[in-house]
Coordinates of C-alpha atoms in Angstrom, one line a residue:
X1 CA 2.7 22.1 -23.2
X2 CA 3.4 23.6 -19.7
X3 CA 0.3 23.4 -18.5
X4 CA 0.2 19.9 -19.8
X5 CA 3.6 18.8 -17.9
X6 CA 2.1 20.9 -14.7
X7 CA -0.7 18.6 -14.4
X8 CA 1.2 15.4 -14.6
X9 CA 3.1 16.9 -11.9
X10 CA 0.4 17.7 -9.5
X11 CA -1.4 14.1 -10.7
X12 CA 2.2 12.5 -9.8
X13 CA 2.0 14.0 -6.6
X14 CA -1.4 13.5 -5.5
X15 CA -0.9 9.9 -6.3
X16 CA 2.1 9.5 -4.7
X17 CA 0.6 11.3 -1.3
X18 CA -3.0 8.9 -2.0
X19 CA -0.3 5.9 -1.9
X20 CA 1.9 6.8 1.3
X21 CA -1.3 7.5 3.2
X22 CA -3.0 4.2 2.3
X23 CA 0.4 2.2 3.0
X24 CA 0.6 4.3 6.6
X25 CA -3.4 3.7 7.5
X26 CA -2.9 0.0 6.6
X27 CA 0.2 -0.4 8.7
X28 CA -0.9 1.5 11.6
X29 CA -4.2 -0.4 11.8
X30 CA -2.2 -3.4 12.1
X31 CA 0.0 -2.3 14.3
X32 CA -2.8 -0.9 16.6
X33 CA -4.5 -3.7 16.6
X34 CA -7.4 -2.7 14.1
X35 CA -8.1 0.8 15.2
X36 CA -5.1 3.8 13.5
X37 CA -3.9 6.5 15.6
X38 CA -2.4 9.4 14.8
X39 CA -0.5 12.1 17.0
X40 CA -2.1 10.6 19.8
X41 CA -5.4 10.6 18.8
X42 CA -7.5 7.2 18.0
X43 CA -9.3 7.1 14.7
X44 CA -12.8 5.2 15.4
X45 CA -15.6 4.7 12.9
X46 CA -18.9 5.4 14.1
X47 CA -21.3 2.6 13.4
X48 CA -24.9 3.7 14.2
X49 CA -26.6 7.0 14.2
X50 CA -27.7 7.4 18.0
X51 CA -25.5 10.4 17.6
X52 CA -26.8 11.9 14.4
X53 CA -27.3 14.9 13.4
X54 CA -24.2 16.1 14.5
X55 CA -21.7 12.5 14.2
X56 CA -23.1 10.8 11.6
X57 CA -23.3 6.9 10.6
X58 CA -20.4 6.0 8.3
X59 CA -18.2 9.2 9.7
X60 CA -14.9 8.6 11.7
X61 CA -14.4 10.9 14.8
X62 CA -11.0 11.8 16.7
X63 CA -10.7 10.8 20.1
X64 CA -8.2 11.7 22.9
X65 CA -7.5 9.1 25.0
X66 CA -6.1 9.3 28.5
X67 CA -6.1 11.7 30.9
X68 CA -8.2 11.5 34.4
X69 CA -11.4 9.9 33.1
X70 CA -13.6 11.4 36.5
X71 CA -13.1 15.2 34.7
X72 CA -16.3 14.9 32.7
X73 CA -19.2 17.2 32.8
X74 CA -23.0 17.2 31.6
X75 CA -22.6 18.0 27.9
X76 CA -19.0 15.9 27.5
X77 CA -19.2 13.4 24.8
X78 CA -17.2 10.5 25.8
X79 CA -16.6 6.7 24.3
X80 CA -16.8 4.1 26.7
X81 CA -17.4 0.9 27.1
X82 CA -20.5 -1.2 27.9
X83 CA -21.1 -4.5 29.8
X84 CA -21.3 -6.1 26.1
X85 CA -17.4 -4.6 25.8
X86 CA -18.5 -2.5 22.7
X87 CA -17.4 1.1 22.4
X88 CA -19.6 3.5 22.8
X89 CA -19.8 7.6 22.1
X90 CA -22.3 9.1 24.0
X91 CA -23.1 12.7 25.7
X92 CA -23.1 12.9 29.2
X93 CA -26.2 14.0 30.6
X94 CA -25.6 13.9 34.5
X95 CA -22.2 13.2 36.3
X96 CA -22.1 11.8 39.9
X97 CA -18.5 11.3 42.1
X98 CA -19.3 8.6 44.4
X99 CA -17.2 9.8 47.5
X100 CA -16.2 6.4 48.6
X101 CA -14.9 5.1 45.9
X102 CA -13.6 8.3 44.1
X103 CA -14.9 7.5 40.7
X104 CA -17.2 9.1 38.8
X105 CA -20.6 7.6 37.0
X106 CA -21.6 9.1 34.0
X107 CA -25.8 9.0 33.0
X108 CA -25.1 8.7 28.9
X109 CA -27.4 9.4 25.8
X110 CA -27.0 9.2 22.2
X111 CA -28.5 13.0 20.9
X112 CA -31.1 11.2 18.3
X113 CA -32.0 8.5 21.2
X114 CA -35.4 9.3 22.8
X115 CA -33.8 8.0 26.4
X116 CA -31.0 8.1 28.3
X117 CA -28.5 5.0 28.2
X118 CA -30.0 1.8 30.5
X119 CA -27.0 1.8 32.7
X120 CA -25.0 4.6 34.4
X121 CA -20.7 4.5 33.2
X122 CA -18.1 4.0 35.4
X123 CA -15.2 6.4 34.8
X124 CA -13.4 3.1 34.9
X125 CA -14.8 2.6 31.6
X126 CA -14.3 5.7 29.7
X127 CA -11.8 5.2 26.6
X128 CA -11.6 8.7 25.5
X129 CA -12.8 11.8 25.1
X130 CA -14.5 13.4 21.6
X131 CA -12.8 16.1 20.5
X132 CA -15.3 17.4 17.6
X133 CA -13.3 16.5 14.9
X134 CA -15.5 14.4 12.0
X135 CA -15.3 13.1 9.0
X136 CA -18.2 11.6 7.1
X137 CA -18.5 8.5 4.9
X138 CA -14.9 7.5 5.7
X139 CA -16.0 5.3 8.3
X140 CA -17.5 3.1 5.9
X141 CA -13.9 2.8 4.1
X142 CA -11.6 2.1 7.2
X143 CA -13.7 -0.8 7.8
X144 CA -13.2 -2.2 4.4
X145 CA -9.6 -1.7 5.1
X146 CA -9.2 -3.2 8.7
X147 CA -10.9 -6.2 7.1
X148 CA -9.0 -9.1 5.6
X149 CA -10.5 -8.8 2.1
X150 CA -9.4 -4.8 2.6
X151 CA -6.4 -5.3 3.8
X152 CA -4.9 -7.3 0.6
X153 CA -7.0 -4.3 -1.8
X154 CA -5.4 -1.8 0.0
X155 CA -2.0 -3.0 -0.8
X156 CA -2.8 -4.1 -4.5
X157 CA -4.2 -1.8 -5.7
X158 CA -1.8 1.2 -4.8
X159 CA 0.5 -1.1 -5.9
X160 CA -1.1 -1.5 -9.7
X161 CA -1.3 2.4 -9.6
X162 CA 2.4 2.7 -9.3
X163 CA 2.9 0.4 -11.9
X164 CA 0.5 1.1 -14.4
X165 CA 1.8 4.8 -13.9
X166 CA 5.0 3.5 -14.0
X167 CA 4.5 2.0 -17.7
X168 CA 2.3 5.3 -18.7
X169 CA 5.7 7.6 -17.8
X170 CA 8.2 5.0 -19.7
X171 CA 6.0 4.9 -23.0
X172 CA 5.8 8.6 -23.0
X173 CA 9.8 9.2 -22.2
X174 CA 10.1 6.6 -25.0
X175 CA 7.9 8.6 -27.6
X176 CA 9.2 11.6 -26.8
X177 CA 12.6 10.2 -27.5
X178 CA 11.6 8.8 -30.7
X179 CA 10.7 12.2 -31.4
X180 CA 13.9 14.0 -30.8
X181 CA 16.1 11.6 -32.8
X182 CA 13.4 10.8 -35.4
X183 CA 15.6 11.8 -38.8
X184 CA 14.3 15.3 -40.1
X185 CA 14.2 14.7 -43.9
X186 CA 15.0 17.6 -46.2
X187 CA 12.3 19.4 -48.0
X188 CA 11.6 18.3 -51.7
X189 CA 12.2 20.6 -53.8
X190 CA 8.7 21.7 -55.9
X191 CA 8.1 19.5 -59.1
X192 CA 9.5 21.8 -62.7
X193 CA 7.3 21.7 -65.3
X194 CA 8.4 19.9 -67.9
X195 CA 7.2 21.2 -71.7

């Protein structure tokens, strides 16, 4: 019985914990505009694999955004954008400081890509910073969710987990009530032989 109680605890929990981070992830996507931050660090799913083995399609990586952007080194992985306005993670294979304009350019490649990026990027460009930090398959999920048909699942169906967990908890406080005032009848007495 107290192991029994000690698992609807910890399921309680977990699903309370599964709901408050879906509710914050859904709100914070809005209010970002589409892409979640979190203690200053952009969330971005990664869409292709020019990065694989090491970020892989479907993963989401942590970025740090800010800072001076013409810091970057040969070996740096850094998102930026292109002329087509995507965003882009890439390692920096050779970094040049043009002295009369005091930016830096930045020759790019994805690891699995056979060639470096067509075009050198301006520091101008650069978003953020990779910090190492993956997580794979989730990428795939947080662009269901930023999408419209995501966006209303995300706040259903956490929603018809609290309820249907909610009705789950009353029916067993209910039977368990039943149980405690339930009328305890006496024993009958053994049947006498009649001769």
């Amino acid at each position: 019985m107290r192991i029994k109680k000690m698992i609807n605890n910890i399921l309680s929990s977990i699903m309370l914990v599964i709901f408050i981070l879906l509710v914050v992830a859904v709100v914070l996507s809005k209010a970002s505009g589409g892409e979640p931050a979190f203690f200053g660090y952009q969330i971005k799913s990664v869409l292709s694999g020019s990065m694989e083995p090491g970020i892989q399609t479907g993963s989401i990586v942590a970025l740090k955004p800010g800072g001076d952007m013409n810091r970057f080194k040969k070996g740096d992985v850094i998102t930026f954008r292109n002329e087509d306005n995507l965003l882009i993670t890439h390692r920096v294979v050779e970094a040049t400081m043009n002295s009369a304009t005091g930016q830096a350019m930045y020759r790019t490649k994805g690891d699995n890509n056979d060639a470096p990026d067509m075009n050198p990027t301006r520091s101008t460009n650069v978003v953020a910073e990779y910090t190492g930090v993956t997580v794979p398959f989730v990428g795939y999920a947080m662009n269901f969710a930023v999408s419209k048909a995501g966006s209303v699942v995300l706040m259903i169906v956490p929603g018809l987990m609290l309820l249907l967990y909610a009705l789950y908890s009353s029916w067993k406080a209910v039977a368990a009530l039943e149980k405690k005032n339930a009328p305890i009848l006496p024993a009958s007495p053994p049947p006498t032989e009649i001769q």
